[in-house]
Amino acid sequence: MDIWEIIQKNDISLLKKFKSFLQKKSIKELKKILNFAIKKKVSKEIIEYLIRKGTNPRQENTLQIAVINNLGIKILKYLVEKGFEIHCKTKQKETLLHLACQNNSKIAIIRFLIEKEIDINEKTSNKETVLYYACKNNSMEIINYLIEKGVDIDAKTSRNETVLHHVCKYNSSIEMIKYLLEKGVDINAKTNRHETILHYFCKNQNINNPMEIIEYLIEKGVDINAKTNRNATALHYACKYSSIKFVKYLAEKGIDVNAKKNNSEIALHYAAQNQNINNSMEIIEYLIEKGVDINAKTNGNKTVLHYAAKAQKNLIKFIKFLIEKGVDINAKSNNYKTVLHYACLNQNNSVDFMEFLISKGAYIYEITIGNQTALHFASRNNSIEVITFLVEKGININEKTRIDSLFETKEMCALHYASKTNSIDVLEYLVENGANIKEYANTNETALHFACRSNSFEVIKYLVEKGIDINAISTVSSLFDSKQRAVLHYACKNSSIKVVKYLIEKGADIDVKTSSQETGLHLACRSNSFEVIKYLVEKGFDVNAKNNRNETPLHYACEYNNSLEVVKYLISKGADMNSLTRTNETAFHLACKTSSLNVIKYLVAKGFDINAKNYQNETPFHYACVYNNSIELIKYLVSKGADIYAQSKQSKNALHYACQKNTMKIIKYLIESGIDTNAKTRQNQTTLCFACENRNLSYEVVQILVEKGVDINAKLKFRNKSTLLYAFQSKQPFEIIRYLIEKGADTKDETVDKENILHYACQYSYSVEEIQYLVEKGGIDINKKAYNSETALHYASRRNSLETIKYLISKGADVNVEANSKYTPLHYACTYRNSLEIIKCLVENGADINAKANNNETPLHHAFRNPTNLFEVVKYLISKGADIHSKTQSGQSLLHFSCLSYCPTEIIQYLVDKGLDVNEKTPDDATVLHFACRRNLPLKTIKYFVEKGLDINAKTHRDETPLSISIEKNLQNIIQFLLMNDANVYDLAKNEITLLFYRIFSKIYSLNQDMHKLFISQVFSDYRIECNDSFKFHVHKLILLTRFDNDEEILQKFINICHEKPKDEVQIVLNFLYTGFFDFEEINQKLFEQMKMNPSKKEKITGIIQNKHKFNLILEGNEKEQEKKITDFFQEIGIDSKWIESKKGRKGLIKDLSKLYQQESTKDFTIICEEKEIKVHKLILILRSELFKGMFELNVSDSSNQVHDYSGKSFHTINQLIYFFYHDEFEKSKVDKQFIEGFIEELRDVKDYYQLNTNSIIDSIIIDLN
């Protein structure tokens, strides 16, 4: 029986038999035993016995454990008498009184703690007093007592919540609500998010008598139409969390059932997310009866259907209900997600539901803007039945997404998603049904990378057994760089010994490094797996390998691991203890940031320099003060000779660093140790400056520093910023601001930008009472201008503070004062918040409604920059005389401006009805239709403009049409609409029509069958491209034909065109077709027969290689079988076997073909196709290369690209250079040497400009020219 079992038996006589055992234990071990005994609520006798055996009475968490476990007043008093720290706090700054109220302790304990002078108004890190904790537990006795003892009933949390908010949030007791309101708590107080108690109450799902409470709140004057900072009303929350009875009551009391949030979500959208399906359906039915539009859309074009498909459990029942109510089954969000996409993300999705949607007209093959199919979404959910259904319906299993983010376009297929979710069943099914296991994401991550991220051994094993590249390197972009990592790196980072062993046994390269030069051992040391670390070292990993910051695995272990076992092991295996990082940090520096005291003690014992300095002269002691909260560590370092007075190059001492962290114990200790509290850095920053920069600053820290004589008015050099301004900028509680002012902080201080405390207070949303205090106490000029000529009223107008604005105006703030760009406060109110109340306040107080900024924009223009309350604001401003015909400096009408601002169609219609001319053009001849396409406005808006008679083929000065803009922006649904409404394809430039064809061919666009026929018909029916144009250009039309349709009539049209062309040109086109699109053998053969031509031998070889499916068949089997298949194939297409022998033999050919298949590089390609005069081969290579994918992404209007003219040909980018060389009749024999040299020089400039690798296509062209 061990000591823990003895304690649990609660038998003092049994425990005394372990007397000698206890005597051998350290204080630390006895502390653990005592705390364990308290948790188990043992008798007072046992606790007294353990304390007598030497438990340290200064340990802080013992009393906390006693209070949390409700050990009783007698034991608590005993512990306090024995010297246990009663004023201790948790990491969240909770006192024992907080914990007692939280655990609903007996009133005797509450009284005892208050008698022991625990501050009743002490606040946690979230600024919660003990009253908040008591209200969570609905203890009226404790609440009464706390209020009697002077607890601040008006205190607010860091979120600006009152105690009444907490009551409505946690228990919603009618008795407590009545009691607090009687005590004067504000019923309409708002949080930082402008939520009232009504919002909190409507979100609370655990209410016993909701109707009684809501009736009482309304009777007492709660604002029923109060809105959050995102414009949500109580009805929004009630529809999501409450019943129909509750919703009806709010509606009957006048709440707006059509109120919109900033994103245009209405109560209907919230109702669709109510998890009680009966409540949800009843509420929706009621809202429809009240006139709510069932097809109402958010700013993201989402309807109630999208929300329901994502949130509901009984999907068939609910969606059937919505369809019966008239919802559009194929409604698309802005990114083209349909109900089917959202349903595939729902765990409750089923094949039955998918079939139901299809039966109701849902289009299963819809693709989002990010090229995501339903299969991509289903693969995230591990639903094998739904995935099977989608694959059997013909959704492309290898389709890749194209999701644009800030730094990259994410290209992933269903297999990648499935690998992330650890579903072996889904993975096996996808592979068995044609998923390419070797497919790379655009980050070069394979399915194996994703599986290793998720640590799924079964998936990893399956993928490796299927032949996936175990050493593939990924390249993942981040904000500052691109990180390259191998599969093994992910495994090491995730600390799975089973995975790491398996990968190494299967041939994973142990010498591979990340782009930061980290080895697997570095990553393992970061992730705290001793087993993995030991295994890697035994496998030969270098314990002294350095990354690009010169950090070794020992540095990583000390900074991230906090494991003495790992640190000891690495040093025992020869880790260099003297190794320095690039910034001269030792492992001891890094250990002082995060490691425990036992690690620090071990390193000191091993001889690490306790006063070592990094490149900024910072010591490990400085690191401990700023990063580590441990007072024990600080004291230990001092006891071992740490220089407490050491300063960095910036003259920062240990107290400066400690004040950055605001750890009170360390600050007190340093001050008691005699450190200079008034020391200043080279930038003249005091310790108080550093303390005020920390947003978790405690009042106590400020108090102690001020009392110790810190210069309260010291100013930062260069910026001229004082301590008070530091405090404002860090949004410190006003009690700290008030304290600093009362202690003599200069209220008239300004920064070099001429910003004063009033500017800061309005900028950081301090309350009107606090701003009033500053104005009256500081004597500040209310119209004082900052560097940008903005006054406090400008700042307040940006921050949506109505009460503050009213106060400033009452004190004489100029409502028409202009900032540097002539922006008035009304401009700002419209730009940043669009608060109708604030706008009304400014207008009613004389703000010029037609004031023009430097760019001629009025407040009405600015209103369109913010979707919040947009329609209401626009109507109000126009009703007050806003000039709707005013144009900006660039000649844009309000209608143009509304399109630029993604304005809803209803507002555009309103403006037109008010007299705006829909045919108005900018100085460069752009119509609103150009703007609408450029901004990807909803199709509804595009249709409206076309219905109003706008010319669908109108051109700007740059020859842009709505169609060309839509092609450039990749707007599939708009392109489809424009083409169906006679948009002229032949007005497009060559590169635009090529890009359009390329995107359709590459499946970036997925047009329906009718659209395919329409598009093909447009291309072939009216042949306007002139005969002198390059005939090779028309191959794109044939690509379109072969990709989408097998229409005999259109095919014959193309053949007729071919008959009109020279035979040699036709041969090149047909060769191109054969090599690039070998899949379409039936069509190819028909064309060759009609033209009485055959592809050459090389075209046949290349065609087979390009067709990966057929090439896979050739490469299956052993080497002899491969040789036979290749020989048979070559004989079949009429190639002499001697040709094979002249190419390094059959084995060499297999190798070369394999290389080409995997890499598709120019160099490998020319191994097979060495005859340089057949340039079309390289064109095929371009089409299939990464370079081609990016060709059209280059900005042709980039002013840095010079335009040169050779033989009448202009080109701006790589794309045009290559097009010029390969597509046009360029014959070097017909141009002079000087031209050739100039052309080569141009190619080299482009190569350097875009930093292309060697062996690029540009190099190949240069070689050909030479």
Coordinates of N, CA and C in Angstrom, one line a residue, residues 130 276 302 424 485 843 1006:
V130 N -15.7 39.7 -7.1 CA -16.3 38.5 -6.5 C -17.8 38.5 -6.7
N276 N -33.4 22.9 -32.5 CA -34.7 22.2 -32.3 C -35.4 22.4 -33.6
K302 N -25.7 34.3 -49.3 CA -26.2 33.1 -48.7 C -27.6 33.2 -48.3
I424 N -9.2 5.6 -43.4 CA -8.6 4.6 -44.3 C -9.6 4.1 -45.3
R485 N 9.5 21.2 -46.2 CA 9.6 20.2 -45.2 C 9.3 18.8 -45.9
V843 N -25.6 65.6 -38.6 CA -26.4 66.4 -39.5 C -27.3 67.4 -38.8
S1006 N -16.6 25.1 -65.4 CA -17.4 23.9 -65.6 C -18.7 24.3 -66.1

